[in-house]
Amino acid sequence: MFPGLQTMGDNFGRLIAIGDIHGCSHALDVLLVEIAPTSSDRLVFLGDLIDQGRDSCAVLERLIELQQQCNVVVIKGNHEEMILAARESESTLRYWENCGGVATLNSYRFGAVLADIPPEHWSLLESCQPYFETDEFLLTHANYLPDHAISQTDEHQLRWALFEPEEMRPHQSGRTVVVGHTEQRNSEILDLGFAICIDTACWRHGWLTALDCHSRVTWQASRWGLLRESAESTHRGLYPQP
């Protein structure tokens, strides 16, 4: 179903998954400072880079810069699907705008239209992959089918299906699946062992989560740029909270 996608073995640096950013550029900046990625690390963004939050433009610009510094994979989320479809008709444009697209347009300028989005941002959005896999992990935006190869899983399942703990089963490959999409509004990662959901609702006063897939080390930052630390530590960040 998805021929020609890049896969790789686990013989590289850290494999770090980053959850749904939704335009929260301050949170992303703080996490990248803490993660301090090197050229041997692989950063996999699980999709929904845009919409809802206030600065999708800055998020896309940051990812373009990051591609020059380390190995970056960007997964297509349902919000990337919607913005790409918004170019096709008035109805798909209005649908996307009602799902947070207005905030994305306004991050370019107040009252912006699709034509205000620069070509390099469109190129990034168009280059998003449906999934990424290694010898140990499968990473995609929303969900998977346990009895289907990830390459044979339909796009709706990968981008739109909710992560329901009571319905989840291990993938047939035996690999651990890492997803975003389904908001964990308690701000905690949902870890079933065989599958992990790291969307912790950053744009809804939650946290943006990054996960080192091998070590299970996590980093979390708020949309205001405050780093979440252990209970005995204080929050710190790059940007003041209003």
mmCIF file of C-alpha atoms in Angstrom:
data_model
loop_
_atom_site.group_PDB
_atom_site.id
_atom_site.type_symbol
_atom_site.label_atom_id
_atom_site.label_comp_id
_atom_site.label_asym_id
_atom_site.label_seq_id
_atom_site.Cartn_x
_atom_site.Cartn_y
_atom_site.Cartn_z
ATOM 1 C CA MET A 1 0.000 0.000 0.000
ATOM 2 C CA PHE A 2 2.900 2.334 0.719
ATOM 3 C CA PRO A 3 5.796 1.230 -1.544
ATOM 4 C CA GLY A 4 9.246 2.726 -1.309
ATOM 5 C CA LEU A 5 9.137 4.034 2.249
ATOM 6 C CA GLN A 6 12.409 4.288 4.112
ATOM 7 C CA THR A 7 12.958 1.880 6.983
ATOM 8 C CA MET A 8 16.080 1.289 8.986
ATOM 9 C CA GLY A 9 17.716 -0.969 11.508
ATOM 10 C CA ASP A 10 18.433 0.139 15.048
ATOM 11 C CA ASN A 11 22.188 0.665 14.514
ATOM 12 C CA PHE A 12 22.124 4.440 14.959
ATOM 13 C CA GLY A 13 21.893 6.921 17.819
ATOM 14 C CA ARG A 14 18.799 7.672 19.823
ATOM 15 C CA LEU A 15 15.357 7.157 18.326
ATOM 16 C CA ILE A 16 13.222 9.975 19.705
ATOM 17 C CA ALA A 17 9.497 10.260 19.029
ATOM 18 C CA ILE A 18 7.849 13.666 19.437
ATOM 19 C CA GLY A 19 4.095 13.905 19.896
ATOM 20 C CA ASP A 20 1.456 16.242 18.512
ATOM 21 C CA ILE A 21 2.852 19.794 18.508
ATOM 22 C CA HIS A 22 -0.256 21.592 17.231
ATOM 23 C CA GLY A 23 1.495 24.897 16.655
ATOM 24 C CA CYS A 24 3.068 25.097 20.134
ATOM 25 C CA SER A 25 6.459 26.397 19.042
ATOM 26 C CA HIS A 26 7.687 27.387 22.520
ATOM 27 C CA ALA A 27 7.186 23.830 23.769
ATOM 28 C CA LEU A 28 9.098 22.461 20.786
ATOM 29 C CA ASP A 29 11.986 24.878 21.288
ATOM 30 C CA VAL A 30 12.352 23.885 24.946
ATOM 31 C CA LEU A 31 12.283 20.162 24.194
ATOM 32 C CA LEU A 32 14.924 20.494 21.498
ATOM 33 C CA VAL A 33 17.216 22.320 23.921
ATOM 34 C CA GLU A 34 16.787 19.520 26.467
ATOM 35 C CA ILE A 35 17.119 16.694 23.956
ATOM 36 C CA ALA A 36 20.171 18.300 22.305
ATOM 37 C CA PRO A 37 19.973 16.063 19.212
ATOM 38 C CA THR A 38 23.181 15.018 17.494
ATOM 39 C CA SER A 39 23.758 14.068 13.871
ATOM 40 C CA SER A 40 23.444 10.367 14.777
ATOM 41 C CA ASP A 41 20.024 10.731 16.419
ATOM 42 C CA ARG A 42 16.758 10.107 14.612
ATOM 43 C CA LEU A 43 13.862 12.420 15.525
ATOM 44 C CA VAL A 44 10.450 11.170 14.436
ATOM 45 C CA PHE A 45 7.633 13.711 14.616
ATOM 46 C CA LEU A 46 4.364 11.820 14.916
ATOM 47 C CA GLY A 47 2.241 14.325 13.007
ATOM 48 C CA ASP A 48 -0.217 17.116 13.786
ATOM 49 C CA LEU A 49 2.533 19.705 13.655
ATOM 50 C CA ILE A 50 -0.046 22.374 12.917
ATOM 51 C CA ASP A 51 -3.484 23.798 13.861
ATOM 52 C CA GLN A 52 -5.064 24.771 17.184
ATOM 53 C CA GLY A 53 -1.929 26.382 18.695
ATOM 54 C CA ARG A 54 -0.808 29.902 17.930
ATOM 55 C CA ASP A 55 2.396 29.439 15.901
ATOM 56 C CA SER A 56 2.266 26.672 13.315
ATOM 57 C CA CYS A 57 4.390 28.802 10.981
ATOM 58 C CA ALA A 58 7.272 28.805 13.480
ATOM 59 C CA VAL A 59 6.927 25.052 14.030
ATOM 60 C CA LEU A 60 7.294 24.295 10.323
ATOM 61 C CA GLU A 61 10.204 26.713 10.030
ATOM 62 C CA ARG A 62 11.930 25.029 12.984
ATOM 63 C CA LEU A 63 11.570 21.589 11.441
ATOM 64 C CA ILE A 64 13.044 22.790 8.164
ATOM 65 C CA GLU A 65 16.060 24.095 10.093
ATOM 66 C CA LEU A 66 16.285 20.879 12.090
ATOM 67 C CA GLN A 67 16.482 18.795 8.918
ATOM 68 C CA GLN A 68 19.875 20.380 8.284
ATOM 69 C CA GLN A 69 21.154 19.391 11.740
ATOM 70 C CA CYS A 70 20.034 15.810 12.350
ATOM 71 C CA ASN A 71 17.970 12.950 10.951
ATOM 72 C CA VAL A 72 14.317 14.018 10.865
ATOM 73 C CA VAL A 73 11.271 11.980 9.912
ATOM 74 C CA VAL A 74 7.859 13.646 9.791
ATOM 75 C CA ILE A 75 4.761 11.468 9.969
ATOM 76 C CA LYS A 76 1.547 12.689 8.353
ATOM 77 C CA GLY A 77 -1.188 13.322 10.905
ATOM 78 C CA ASN A 78 -4.846 13.952 10.232
ATOM 79 C CA HIS A 79 -4.226 17.708 10.418
ATOM 80 C CA GLU A 80 -1.557 17.509 7.718
ATOM 81 C CA GLU A 81 -4.049 15.501 5.675
ATOM 82 C CA MET A 82 -6.664 18.216 6.167
ATOM 83 C CA ILE A 83 -4.466 21.166 5.193
ATOM 84 C CA LEU A 84 -3.312 19.378 2.045
ATOM 85 C CA ALA A 85 -6.925 18.591 1.157
ATOM 86 C CA ALA A 86 -7.897 22.218 1.870
ATOM 87 C CA ARG A 87 -6.317 23.199 -1.450
ATOM 88 C CA GLU A 88 -8.793 21.053 -3.379
ATOM 89 C CA SER A 89 -12.171 22.675 -2.717
ATOM 90 C CA GLU A 90 -14.032 25.299 -0.727
ATOM 91 C CA SER A 91 -15.700 22.621 1.403
ATOM 92 C CA THR A 92 -12.425 20.960 2.429
ATOM 93 C CA LEU A 93 -10.945 24.387 3.142
ATOM 94 C CA ARG A 94 -13.832 25.288 5.463
ATOM 95 C CA TYR A 95 -13.649 21.900 7.172
ATOM 96 C CA TRP A 96 -9.943 22.369 7.894
ATOM 97 C CA GLU A 97 -10.473 25.940 9.097
ATOM 98 C CA ASN A 98 -13.083 24.688 11.569
ATOM 99 C CA CYS A 99 -10.605 22.105 12.890
ATOM 100 C CA GLY A 100 -7.970 24.642 13.907
ATOM 101 C CA GLY A 101 -6.830 25.785 10.490
ATOM 102 C CA VAL A 102 -7.687 29.429 11.150
ATOM 103 C CA ALA A 103 -5.025 29.508 13.872
ATOM 104 C CA THR A 104 -2.512 28.142 11.378
ATOM 105 C CA LEU A 105 -3.347 30.788 8.784
ATOM 106 C CA ASN A 106 -3.168 33.561 11.383
ATOM 107 C CA SER A 107 0.334 32.411 12.365
ATOM 108 C CA TYR A 108 1.504 33.716 8.964
ATOM 109 C CA ARG A 109 -0.415 36.958 9.278
ATOM 110 C CA PHE A 110 -3.825 37.882 10.605
ATOM 111 C CA GLY A 111 -6.384 37.021 7.958
ATOM 112 C CA ALA A 112 -3.916 34.996 5.876
ATOM 113 C CA VAL A 113 -5.037 32.620 3.141
ATOM 114 C CA LEU A 114 -3.481 29.416 1.809
ATOM 115 C CA ALA A 115 -1.460 31.392 -0.736
ATOM 116 C CA ASP A 116 0.438 33.031 2.153
ATOM 117 C CA ILE A 117 1.980 29.697 3.141
ATOM 118 C CA PRO A 118 5.450 29.570 1.521
ATOM 119 C CA PRO A 119 6.436 26.802 -0.905
ATOM 120 C CA GLU A 120 9.006 25.329 1.484
ATOM 121 C CA HIS A 121 6.299 24.780 4.094
ATOM 122 C CA TRP A 122 4.094 23.040 1.549
ATOM 123 C CA SER A 123 7.066 20.877 0.556
ATOM 124 C CA LEU A 124 7.545 19.771 4.152
ATOM 125 C CA LEU A 125 3.857 18.946 4.529
ATOM 126 C CA GLU A 126 3.801 17.032 1.246
ATOM 127 C CA SER A 127 6.858 14.992 2.236
ATOM 128 C CA CYS A 128 5.271 13.550 5.385
ATOM 129 C CA GLN A 129 5.323 9.751 5.618
ATOM 130 C CA PRO A 130 2.451 7.515 6.770
ATOM 131 C CA TYR A 131 4.709 5.626 9.199
ATOM 132 C CA PHE A 132 8.313 4.874 10.105
ATOM 133 C CA GLU A 133 9.715 1.538 11.229
ATOM 134 C CA THR A 134 12.886 0.075 12.681
ATOM 135 C CA ASP A 135 13.782 -3.433 13.798
ATOM 136 C CA GLU A 136 12.118 -2.817 17.175
ATOM 137 C CA PHE A 137 9.563 -0.043 16.673
ATOM 138 C CA LEU A 138 6.672 1.058 14.486
ATOM 139 C CA LEU A 139 5.834 4.764 14.623
ATOM 140 C CA THR A 140 2.733 6.309 13.102
ATOM 141 C CA HIS A 141 0.244 9.044 13.911
ATOM 142 C CA ALA A 142 -2.876 7.443 15.338
ATOM 143 C CA ASN A 143 -3.256 3.669 15.374
ATOM 144 C CA TYR A 144 -2.549 0.357 13.656
ATOM 145 C CA LEU A 145 -4.178 -2.983 12.889
ATOM 146 C CA PRO A 146 -2.591 -5.742 14.984
ATOM 147 C CA ASP A 147 -3.002 -8.440 12.321
ATOM 148 C CA HIS A 148 -1.878 -6.370 9.324
ATOM 149 C CA ALA A 149 1.570 -5.323 8.183
ATOM 150 C CA ILE A 150 1.946 -1.589 8.711
ATOM 151 C CA SER A 151 2.492 -1.210 4.957
ATOM 152 C CA GLN A 152 -0.925 -2.803 4.348
ATOM 153 C CA THR A 153 -2.829 -0.710 6.894
ATOM 154 C CA ASP A 154 -5.324 1.791 5.513
ATOM 155 C CA GLU A 155 -4.643 5.493 5.879
ATOM 156 C CA HIS A 156 -7.752 6.166 7.967
ATOM 157 C CA GLN A 157 -6.512 3.747 10.638
ATOM 158 C CA LEU A 158 -3.043 5.283 10.627
ATOM 159 C CA ARG A 159 -4.259 8.889 10.880
ATOM 160 C CA TRP A 160 -7.740 9.013 12.410
ATOM 161 C CA ALA A 161 -8.508 5.954 14.554
ATOM 162 C CA LEU A 162 -8.547 6.506 18.307
ATOM 163 C CA PHE A 163 -6.173 4.648 20.625
ATOM 164 C CA GLU A 164 -8.586 2.723 22.893
ATOM 165 C CA PRO A 165 -6.611 0.819 25.586
ATOM 166 C CA GLU A 166 -9.220 -1.899 26.098
ATOM 167 C CA GLU A 167 -9.242 -2.680 22.380
ATOM 168 C CA MET A 168 -5.498 -2.643 21.731
ATOM 169 C CA ARG A 169 -3.516 -5.799 20.996
ATOM 170 C CA PRO A 170 0.179 -6.308 20.183
ATOM 171 C CA HIS A 171 1.208 -5.915 16.568
ATOM 172 C CA GLN A 172 1.847 -9.160 14.695
ATOM 173 C CA SER A 173 5.463 -8.144 14.104
ATOM 174 C CA GLY A 174 6.217 -8.105 17.831
ATOM 175 C CA ARG A 175 7.476 -4.548 17.525
ATOM 176 C CA THR A 176 6.486 -1.776 19.920
ATOM 177 C CA VAL A 177 4.148 0.789 18.373
ATOM 178 C CA VAL A 178 4.447 4.495 19.249
ATOM 179 C CA VAL A 179 1.633 6.886 18.310
ATOM 180 C CA GLY A 180 0.108 10.260 19.116
ATOM 181 C CA HIS A 181 -3.339 11.601 18.072
ATOM 182 C CA THR A 182 -5.476 10.424 21.020
ATOM 183 C CA GLU A 183 -5.133 13.104 23.689
ATOM 184 C CA GLN A 184 -4.148 11.950 27.164
ATOM 185 C CA ARG A 185 -5.652 14.854 29.065
ATOM 186 C CA ASN A 186 -4.149 13.700 32.355
ATOM 187 C CA SER A 187 -0.794 14.712 30.789
ATOM 188 C CA GLU A 188 0.637 11.216 31.279
ATOM 189 C CA ILE A 189 1.905 8.902 28.553
ATOM 190 C CA LEU A 190 -0.339 5.876 28.021
ATOM 191 C CA ASP A 191 2.078 2.938 27.990
ATOM 192 C CA LEU A 192 0.618 -0.514 27.372
ATOM 193 C CA GLY A 193 4.051 -2.061 26.939
ATOM 194 C CA PHE A 194 3.425 -3.190 23.366
ATOM 195 C CA ALA A 195 1.994 0.199 22.350
ATOM 196 C CA ILE A 196 2.574 3.733 23.645
ATOM 197 C CA CYS A 197 0.549 6.906 23.070
ATOM 198 C CA ILE A 198 2.432 10.164 23.680
ATOM 199 C CA ASP A 199 -0.097 12.852 22.748
ATOM 200 C CA THR A 200 -0.419 14.669 26.073
ATOM 201 C CA ALA A 201 -2.588 17.556 24.862
ATOM 202 C CA CYS A 202 -0.043 20.360 24.716
ATOM 203 C CA TRP A 203 -2.360 22.920 23.138
ATOM 204 C CA ARG A 204 -5.038 22.229 25.787
ATOM 205 C CA HIS A 205 -2.842 23.287 28.727
ATOM 206 C CA GLY A 206 -1.131 19.893 28.734
ATOM 207 C CA TRP A 207 2.404 19.036 27.628
ATOM 208 C CA LEU A 208 4.333 18.298 24.472
ATOM 209 C CA THR A 209 6.018 14.943 25.009
ATOM 210 C CA ALA A 210 9.198 13.503 23.526
ATOM 211 C CA LEU A 211 10.161 9.869 24.139
ATOM 212 C CA ASP A 212 13.501 8.140 23.726
ATOM 213 C CA CYS A 213 12.091 4.877 22.421
ATOM 214 C CA HIS A 214 14.914 2.657 23.665
ATOM 215 C CA SER A 215 15.651 4.105 27.103
ATOM 216 C CA ARG A 216 12.059 5.307 27.772
ATOM 217 C CA VAL A 217 13.454 8.648 28.920
ATOM 218 C CA THR A 218 10.817 11.341 28.411
ATOM 219 C CA TRP A 219 10.798 15.112 28.172
ATOM 220 C CA GLN A 220 7.707 17.303 28.479
ATOM 221 C CA ALA A 221 7.172 21.027 27.969
ATOM 222 C CA SER A 222 4.113 23.253 28.139
ATOM 223 C CA ARG A 223 2.919 25.499 25.342
ATOM 224 C CA TRP A 224 4.372 28.418 27.333
ATOM 225 C CA GLY A 225 7.849 26.878 27.192
ATOM 226 C CA LEU A 226 7.993 25.473 30.716
ATOM 227 C CA LEU A 227 9.833 22.191 31.183
ATOM 228 C CA ARG A 228 8.092 19.547 33.269
ATOM 229 C CA GLU A 229 10.424 17.934 35.766
ATOM 230 C CA SER A 230 10.121 15.609 38.736
ATOM 231 C CA ALA A 231 8.075 16.725 41.716
ATOM 232 C CA GLU A 232 11.134 17.786 43.687
ATOM 233 C CA SER A 233 12.355 20.021 40.850
ATOM 234 C CA THR A 234 11.004 23.354 39.686
ATOM 235 C CA HIS A 235 9.725 24.109 36.211
ATOM 236 C CA ARG A 236 12.047 26.077 34.001
ATOM 237 C CA GLY A 237 11.758 27.242 30.431
ATOM 238 C CA LEU A 238 12.767 29.685 27.767
ATOM 239 C CA TYR A 239 9.587 31.751 27.693
ATOM 240 C CA PRO A 240 7.602 33.436 30.479
ATOM 241 C CA GLN A 241 4.083 32.240 31.203
ATOM 242 C CA PRO A 242 1.508 34.990 30.703
#
